Amino acid sequence: ASFSETTKEQYTKGFDHIKQALAKGEIEKAVLSRTKEVRCEITPLELFYRLNEAYSTTFNYILQIEDRDCWLAATPELLVRRNSDCVSSMALAGTKPADGDSEWTTKEYHEQEVVTQQIQANYADSGYQEIQTDGPNTIRSGYVEHLQTLISARDTDNENFNLLLEKLHPTPAVCGYPTDDAKKIISQAEQHERELYTGYIGITTEENEQYFVNLRCMKLRTQSALLYLGGGITKGSEMESEWQETENKARTLTSLIEKSKL
């Protein structure tokens, strides 16, 4: 796999491709991602310690896979969790700087509502009843904030859960909506391989299972890190502000790399 950074020109081309599909009404939303290479002279473990210190509410991991480099992430997005009698997941959409100055707009609330409805439909299609929602609430993740709605249902059937897991991935937050159409448009718009980015990762025990969407992640090489960054594109999206949003998301991880050694 290549280890290259997405140029702004490539990103702009991809953005234009998605905007054309939106204008034609082929899709309602697609997530465009990019890669960003940064110098990283600390060891993966040192970086992981910093990550855990800085982000205590995200799912953090470090993973070395044969022939797949070393991966590291602090992901805020739960895909789905199951314990004895309950299954829960979240709709996560909309991003703004965590600066206390900006307000959520109608666009973000609409995006959030679309994602929430999609997940509720996944639950219903998987045989769940009495589906409950809580939100949208604002949650903070590093230098940015998101809108989050929690969705849950009673769970007594393993088959339902496996079906739900299949339906929930990929989420509108990493792919778009409608899913299959968005996936097709993304494969045409992006120049890089996503590899493990936007897949899911989790921990399972006999009592419970939980899976998280692989976001805010990076692939490490000697002396450098490749960050994977994405954002939802809808009809109202503007290229410069979307690019800036990916830069803001990058700060969540680059701030840890750049933090001078004590």
mmCIF file of C-alpha atoms in Angstrom:
data_model
loop_
_atom_site.group_PDB
_atom_site.id
_atom_site.type_symbol
_atom_site.label_atom_id
_atom_site.label_comp_id
_atom_site.label_asym_id
_atom_site.label_seq_id
_atom_site.Cartn_x
_atom_site.Cartn_y
_atom_site.Cartn_z
ATOM 1 C CA ALA A 1 0.000 0.000 0.000
ATOM 2 C CA SER A 2 1.279 3.447 -0.813
ATOM 3 C CA PHE A 3 2.063 5.931 1.898
ATOM 4 C CA SER A 4 1.066 9.176 0.277
ATOM 5 C CA GLU A 5 -0.727 12.333 1.234
ATOM 6 C CA THR A 6 -3.862 13.585 -0.527
ATOM 7 C CA THR A 7 -3.115 16.864 -2.299
ATOM 8 C CA LYS A 8 -5.595 19.712 -2.077
ATOM 9 C CA GLU A 9 -6.063 19.383 -5.834
ATOM 10 C CA GLN A 10 -7.042 15.695 -5.490
ATOM 11 C CA TYR A 11 -9.386 16.560 -2.633
ATOM 12 C CA THR A 12 -11.023 19.337 -4.695
ATOM 13 C CA LYS A 13 -11.560 16.944 -7.604
ATOM 14 C CA GLY A 14 -13.184 14.403 -5.298
ATOM 15 C CA PHE A 15 -15.317 17.110 -3.718
ATOM 16 C CA ASP A 16 -16.548 18.290 -7.139
ATOM 17 C CA HIS A 17 -17.387 14.716 -8.129
ATOM 18 C CA ILE A 18 -19.526 14.271 -5.006
ATOM 19 C CA LYS A 19 -21.207 17.665 -5.472
ATOM 20 C CA GLN A 20 -22.261 16.664 -8.999
ATOM 21 C CA ALA A 21 -23.843 13.463 -7.666
ATOM 22 C CA LEU A 22 -25.633 15.510 -4.982
ATOM 23 C CA ALA A 23 -26.884 18.019 -7.547
ATOM 24 C CA LYS A 24 -28.296 15.186 -9.679
ATOM 25 C CA GLY A 25 -30.053 13.771 -6.611
ATOM 26 C CA GLU A 26 -28.138 10.476 -6.794
ATOM 27 C CA ILE A 27 -27.204 10.721 -3.106
ATOM 28 C CA GLU A 28 -28.079 12.867 -0.064
ATOM 29 C CA LYS A 29 -24.667 12.701 1.562
ATOM 30 C CA ALA A 30 -21.235 11.199 0.948
ATOM 31 C CA VAL A 31 -18.190 11.207 3.192
ATOM 32 C CA LEU A 32 -15.020 12.360 1.474
ATOM 33 C CA SER A 33 -11.767 11.433 3.188
ATOM 34 C CA ARG A 34 -8.143 12.390 2.713
ATOM 35 C CA THR A 35 -4.755 11.457 4.089
ATOM 36 C CA LYS A 36 -2.245 13.809 5.675
ATOM 37 C CA GLU A 37 1.375 12.923 6.338
ATOM 38 C CA VAL A 38 3.134 14.405 9.349
ATOM 39 C CA ARG A 39 6.593 13.929 10.819
ATOM 40 C CA CYS A 40 6.535 11.699 13.868
ATOM 41 C CA GLU A 41 9.780 11.080 15.709
ATOM 42 C CA ILE A 42 8.408 9.493 18.867
ATOM 43 C CA THR A 43 7.808 5.763 19.262
ATOM 44 C CA PRO A 44 4.325 4.310 18.692
ATOM 45 C CA LEU A 45 4.090 3.353 22.377
ATOM 46 C CA GLU A 46 5.050 6.824 23.559
ATOM 47 C CA LEU A 47 2.367 8.231 21.258
ATOM 48 C CA PHE A 48 -0.165 5.740 22.621
ATOM 49 C CA TYR A 49 0.605 6.788 26.219
ATOM 50 C CA ARG A 50 0.024 10.417 25.254
ATOM 51 C CA LEU A 51 -3.203 9.461 23.528
ATOM 52 C CA ASN A 52 -4.564 7.736 26.633
ATOM 53 C CA GLU A 53 -3.547 10.662 28.804
ATOM 54 C CA ALA A 54 -5.250 13.201 26.546
ATOM 55 C CA TYR A 55 -8.407 11.253 25.632
ATOM 56 C CA SER A 56 -9.991 9.261 28.406
ATOM 57 C CA THR A 57 -13.511 9.008 26.939
ATOM 58 C CA THR A 58 -12.680 7.604 23.481
ATOM 59 C CA PHE A 59 -11.890 4.025 22.453
ATOM 60 C CA ASN A 60 -8.103 3.993 22.090
ATOM 61 C CA TYR A 61 -5.992 1.237 20.615
ATOM 62 C CA ILE A 62 -2.577 0.455 19.187
ATOM 63 C CA LEU A 63 -2.357 -2.395 16.718
ATOM 64 C CA GLN A 64 0.543 -4.007 14.912
ATOM 65 C CA ILE A 65 -0.560 -6.242 12.061
ATOM 66 C CA GLU A 66 1.878 -8.237 9.960
ATOM 67 C CA ASP A 67 2.495 -6.423 6.668
ATOM 68 C CA ARG A 68 -0.003 -3.708 7.615
ATOM 69 C CA ASP A 69 2.120 -1.211 9.555
ATOM 70 C CA CYS A 70 1.260 -0.027 13.046
ATOM 71 C CA TRP A 71 -2.150 1.592 13.546
ATOM 72 C CA LEU A 72 -3.281 3.815 16.359
ATOM 73 C CA ALA A 73 -6.550 5.640 17.093
ATOM 74 C CA ALA A 74 -8.773 7.503 19.519
ATOM 75 C CA THR A 75 -12.247 6.957 18.124
ATOM 76 C CA PRO A 76 -15.321 8.683 19.595
ATOM 77 C CA GLU A 77 -17.865 6.658 17.627
ATOM 78 C CA LEU A 78 -19.509 3.549 19.049
ATOM 79 C CA LEU A 79 -20.869 1.347 16.269
ATOM 80 C CA VAL A 80 -22.878 -0.949 18.538
ATOM 81 C CA ARG A 81 -22.670 -2.411 22.049
ATOM 82 C CA ARG A 82 -24.507 -5.355 23.550
ATOM 83 C CA ASN A 83 -24.766 -6.584 27.101
ATOM 84 C CA SER A 84 -27.133 -9.070 28.764
ATOM 85 C CA ASP A 85 -30.446 -7.502 27.753
ATOM 86 C CA CYS A 86 -29.725 -4.275 25.912
ATOM 87 C CA VAL A 87 -28.200 -3.214 22.627
ATOM 88 C CA SER A 88 -27.146 0.376 21.994
ATOM 89 C CA SER A 89 -25.473 2.490 19.352
ATOM 90 C CA MET A 90 -25.086 6.147 18.445
ATOM 91 C CA ALA A 91 -25.717 8.518 15.602
ATOM 92 C CA LEU A 92 -22.800 10.901 15.283
ATOM 93 C CA ALA A 93 -22.924 13.708 12.737
ATOM 94 C CA GLY A 94 -22.093 17.371 12.412
ATOM 95 C CA THR A 95 -18.745 18.854 13.412
ATOM 96 C CA LYS A 96 -17.757 22.285 14.672
ATOM 97 C CA PRO A 97 -14.712 23.708 16.461
ATOM 98 C CA ALA A 98 -14.833 23.291 20.236
ATOM 99 C CA ASP A 99 -14.243 27.012 20.722
ATOM 100 C CA GLY A 100 -17.509 28.019 22.367
ATOM 101 C CA ASP A 101 -18.152 30.585 19.616
ATOM 102 C CA SER A 102 -20.000 28.658 16.933
ATOM 103 C CA GLU A 103 -23.579 27.384 17.040
ATOM 104 C CA TRP A 104 -25.080 24.288 15.394
ATOM 105 C CA THR A 105 -26.879 25.147 12.158
ATOM 106 C CA THR A 106 -29.991 23.673 10.532
ATOM 107 C CA LYS A 107 -27.693 21.754 8.120
ATOM 108 C CA GLU A 108 -26.035 19.880 10.987
ATOM 109 C CA TYR A 109 -29.295 19.122 12.782
ATOM 110 C CA HIS A 110 -30.731 17.810 9.505
ATOM 111 C CA GLU A 111 -27.656 15.642 8.892
ATOM 112 C CA GLN A 112 -27.968 14.283 12.413
ATOM 113 C CA GLU A 113 -31.675 13.510 11.950
ATOM 114 C CA VAL A 114 -30.995 11.605 8.707
ATOM 115 C CA VAL A 115 -28.367 9.454 10.433
ATOM 116 C CA THR A 116 -30.610 8.809 13.452
ATOM 117 C CA GLN A 117 -33.540 7.730 11.271
ATOM 118 C CA GLN A 118 -31.285 5.439 9.246
ATOM 119 C CA ILE A 119 -30.058 3.681 12.406
ATOM 120 C CA GLN A 120 -33.608 3.345 13.793
ATOM 121 C CA ALA A 121 -34.601 1.725 10.497
ATOM 122 C CA ASN A 122 -31.630 -0.695 10.822
ATOM 123 C CA TYR A 123 -32.886 -1.698 14.289
ATOM 124 C CA ALA A 124 -36.448 -2.247 13.043
ATOM 125 C CA ASP A 125 -35.201 -4.257 10.036
ATOM 126 C CA SER A 126 -33.167 -6.453 12.389
ATOM 127 C CA GLY A 127 -36.257 -7.382 14.412
ATOM 128 C CA TYR A 128 -35.954 -4.947 17.325
ATOM 129 C CA GLN A 129 -38.970 -3.255 18.878
ATOM 130 C CA GLU A 130 -39.377 -0.462 21.441
ATOM 131 C CA ILE A 131 -36.422 1.476 20.062
ATOM 132 C CA GLN A 132 -35.488 4.469 22.232
ATOM 133 C CA THR A 133 -33.476 7.583 21.415
ATOM 134 C CA ASP A 134 -31.728 10.160 23.578
ATOM 135 C CA GLY A 135 -30.454 13.348 21.934
ATOM 136 C CA PRO A 136 -29.142 15.073 19.981
ATOM 137 C CA ASN A 137 -26.552 16.195 22.543
ATOM 138 C CA THR A 138 -23.234 17.944 21.991
ATOM 139 C CA ILE A 139 -20.131 15.888 22.776
ATOM 140 C CA ARG A 140 -16.541 17.019 22.642
ATOM 141 C CA SER A 141 -13.742 15.096 20.934
ATOM 142 C CA GLY A 142 -10.402 16.876 21.113
ATOM 143 C CA TYR A 143 -10.559 20.173 19.229
ATOM 144 C CA VAL A 144 -14.004 19.524 17.735
ATOM 145 C CA GLU A 145 -17.567 18.886 18.870
ATOM 146 C CA HIS A 146 -20.211 16.576 17.369
ATOM 147 C CA LEU A 147 -23.937 16.043 17.662
ATOM 148 C CA GLN A 148 -24.683 12.669 19.197
ATOM 149 C CA THR A 149 -27.942 10.745 19.600
ATOM 150 C CA LEU A 150 -27.987 7.478 21.560
ATOM 151 C CA ILE A 151 -30.231 4.711 20.192
ATOM 152 C CA SER A 152 -31.064 1.598 22.195
ATOM 153 C CA ALA A 153 -33.399 -1.403 22.381
ATOM 154 C CA ARG A 154 -33.929 -4.499 24.502
ATOM 155 C CA ASP A 155 -31.907 -7.445 23.247
ATOM 156 C CA THR A 156 -32.688 -11.093 23.769
ATOM 157 C CA ASP A 157 -31.736 -12.583 20.429
ATOM 158 C CA ASN A 158 -28.178 -13.102 19.155
ATOM 159 C CA GLU A 159 -29.318 -13.450 15.566
ATOM 160 C CA ASN A 160 -30.883 -9.994 15.692
ATOM 161 C CA PHE A 161 -27.605 -8.561 16.924
ATOM 162 C CA ASN A 162 -25.507 -10.104 14.144
ATOM 163 C CA LEU A 163 -27.967 -8.832 11.566
ATOM 164 C CA LEU A 164 -27.886 -5.355 13.116
ATOM 165 C CA LEU A 165 -24.071 -5.290 13.065
ATOM 166 C CA GLU A 166 -24.169 -6.120 9.361
ATOM 167 C CA LYS A 167 -26.708 -3.370 8.646
ATOM 168 C CA LEU A 168 -25.030 -0.659 10.748
ATOM 169 C CA HIS A 169 -21.699 -0.847 8.947
ATOM 170 C CA PRO A 170 -20.737 1.335 7.166
ATOM 171 C CA THR A 171 -22.578 4.110 9.008
ATOM 172 C CA PRO A 172 -23.805 7.279 7.269
ATOM 173 C CA ALA A 173 -21.131 9.073 9.332
ATOM 174 C CA VAL A 174 -18.330 7.321 7.417
ATOM 175 C CA CYS A 175 -20.015 6.488 4.132
ATOM 176 C CA GLY A 176 -23.098 8.563 3.400
ATOM 177 C CA TYR A 177 -26.703 8.048 2.451
ATOM 178 C CA PRO A 178 -28.176 6.034 0.719
ATOM 179 C CA THR A 179 -25.328 3.679 1.651
ATOM 180 C CA ASP A 180 -24.722 1.694 -1.542
ATOM 181 C CA ASP A 181 -24.939 4.724 -3.836
ATOM 182 C CA ALA A 182 -22.665 6.770 -1.556
ATOM 183 C CA LYS A 183 -20.132 3.918 -1.427
ATOM 184 C CA LYS A 184 -19.972 3.840 -5.230
ATOM 185 C CA ILE A 185 -19.513 7.628 -5.509
ATOM 186 C CA ILE A 186 -16.782 7.579 -2.825
ATOM 187 C CA SER A 187 -14.786 4.906 -4.662
ATOM 188 C CA GLN A 188 -14.790 7.191 -7.714
ATOM 189 C CA ALA A 189 -13.983 10.356 -5.734
ATOM 190 C CA GLU A 190 -11.117 9.130 -3.535
ATOM 191 C CA GLN A 191 -7.614 8.410 -4.837
ATOM 192 C CA HIS A 192 -6.323 6.542 -1.761
ATOM 193 C CA GLU A 193 -7.156 3.191 -0.220
ATOM 194 C CA ARG A 194 -8.961 3.608 3.115
ATOM 195 C CA GLU A 195 -7.413 0.361 4.406
ATOM 196 C CA LEU A 196 -8.468 0.021 8.076
ATOM 197 C CA TYR A 197 -9.918 3.548 8.257
ATOM 198 C CA THR A 198 -13.744 3.491 8.710
ATOM 199 C CA GLY A 199 -13.734 -0.231 9.395
ATOM 200 C CA TYR A 200 -14.756 -1.318 12.886
ATOM 201 C CA ILE A 201 -12.791 -2.633 15.816
ATOM 202 C CA GLY A 202 -13.931 -3.971 19.148
ATOM 203 C CA ILE A 203 -13.712 -6.184 22.182
ATOM 204 C CA THR A 204 -15.899 -9.205 22.832
ATOM 205 C CA THR A 205 -16.355 -11.249 25.978
ATOM 206 C CA GLU A 206 -18.985 -13.840 26.891
ATOM 207 C CA GLU A 207 -21.110 -11.188 28.610
ATOM 208 C CA ASN A 208 -20.871 -8.362 26.130
ATOM 209 C CA GLU A 209 -19.626 -7.150 22.790
ATOM 210 C CA GLN A 210 -18.738 -3.649 21.699
ATOM 211 C CA TYR A 211 -17.517 -2.337 18.381
ATOM 212 C CA PHE A 212 -16.253 1.112 17.464
ATOM 213 C CA VAL A 213 -15.892 2.793 14.071
ATOM 214 C CA ASN A 214 -12.205 3.254 13.228
ATOM 215 C CA LEU A 215 -12.000 7.055 13.073
ATOM 216 C CA ARG A 216 -9.313 9.569 14.187
ATOM 217 C CA CYS A 217 -6.787 6.969 13.229
ATOM 218 C CA MET A 218 -3.295 6.970 11.803
ATOM 219 C CA LYS A 219 -0.832 4.560 10.287
ATOM 220 C CA LEU A 220 2.711 4.827 11.617
ATOM 221 C CA ARG A 221 5.998 4.416 9.789
ATOM 222 C CA THR A 222 9.535 5.256 10.846
ATOM 223 C CA GLN A 223 9.669 9.040 11.287
ATOM 224 C CA SER A 224 6.196 9.725 9.914
ATOM 225 C CA ALA A 225 2.471 9.168 10.435
ATOM 226 C CA LEU A 226 -0.316 9.069 7.878
ATOM 227 C CA LEU A 227 -3.575 10.466 9.246
ATOM 228 C CA TYR A 228 -6.943 9.512 7.779
ATOM 229 C CA LEU A 229 -9.502 12.323 7.912
ATOM 230 C CA GLY A 230 -13.015 12.660 6.566
ATOM 231 C CA GLY A 231 -16.136 14.791 6.542
ATOM 232 C CA GLY A 232 -19.711 14.529 5.328
ATOM 233 C CA ILE A 233 -20.491 16.371 2.084
ATOM 234 C CA THR A 234 -24.087 17.506 1.513
ATOM 235 C CA LYS A 235 -25.682 19.973 -0.913
ATOM 236 C CA GLY A 236 -24.830 22.932 1.336
ATOM 237 C CA SER A 237 -21.148 22.019 1.766
ATOM 238 C CA GLU A 238 -18.374 24.357 0.635
ATOM 239 C CA MET A 239 -14.952 23.048 -0.368
ATOM 240 C CA GLU A 240 -12.784 25.353 1.757
ATOM 241 C CA SER A 241 -14.752 24.831 4.960
ATOM 242 C CA GLU A 242 -14.786 21.040 4.460
ATOM 243 C CA TRP A 243 -11.011 21.018 3.941
ATOM 244 C CA GLN A 244 -10.660 23.129 7.082
ATOM 245 C CA GLU A 245 -12.833 20.673 9.013
ATOM 246 C CA THR A 246 -10.429 17.850 8.154
ATOM 247 C CA GLU A 247 -7.543 20.084 9.305
ATOM 248 C CA ASN A 248 -9.355 20.649 12.635
ATOM 249 C CA LYS A 249 -9.852 16.904 13.021
ATOM 250 C CA ALA A 250 -6.154 16.345 12.298
ATOM 251 C CA ARG A 251 -5.226 18.524 15.290
ATOM 252 C CA THR A 252 -6.724 15.911 17.631
ATOM 253 C CA LEU A 253 -3.808 13.637 16.722
ATOM 254 C CA THR A 254 -1.091 16.032 15.549
ATOM 255 C CA SER A 255 -1.208 17.954 18.826
ATOM 256 C CA LEU A 256 -0.011 14.768 20.568
ATOM 257 C CA ILE A 257 2.808 14.194 18.091
ATOM 258 C CA GLU A 258 4.005 17.790 18.286
ATOM 259 C CA LYS A 259 3.793 18.073 22.058
ATOM 260 C CA SER A 260 7.410 18.649 23.073
ATOM 261 C CA LYS A 261 9.037 15.965 25.165
ATOM 262 C CA LEU A 262 8.961 16.670 28.874
#
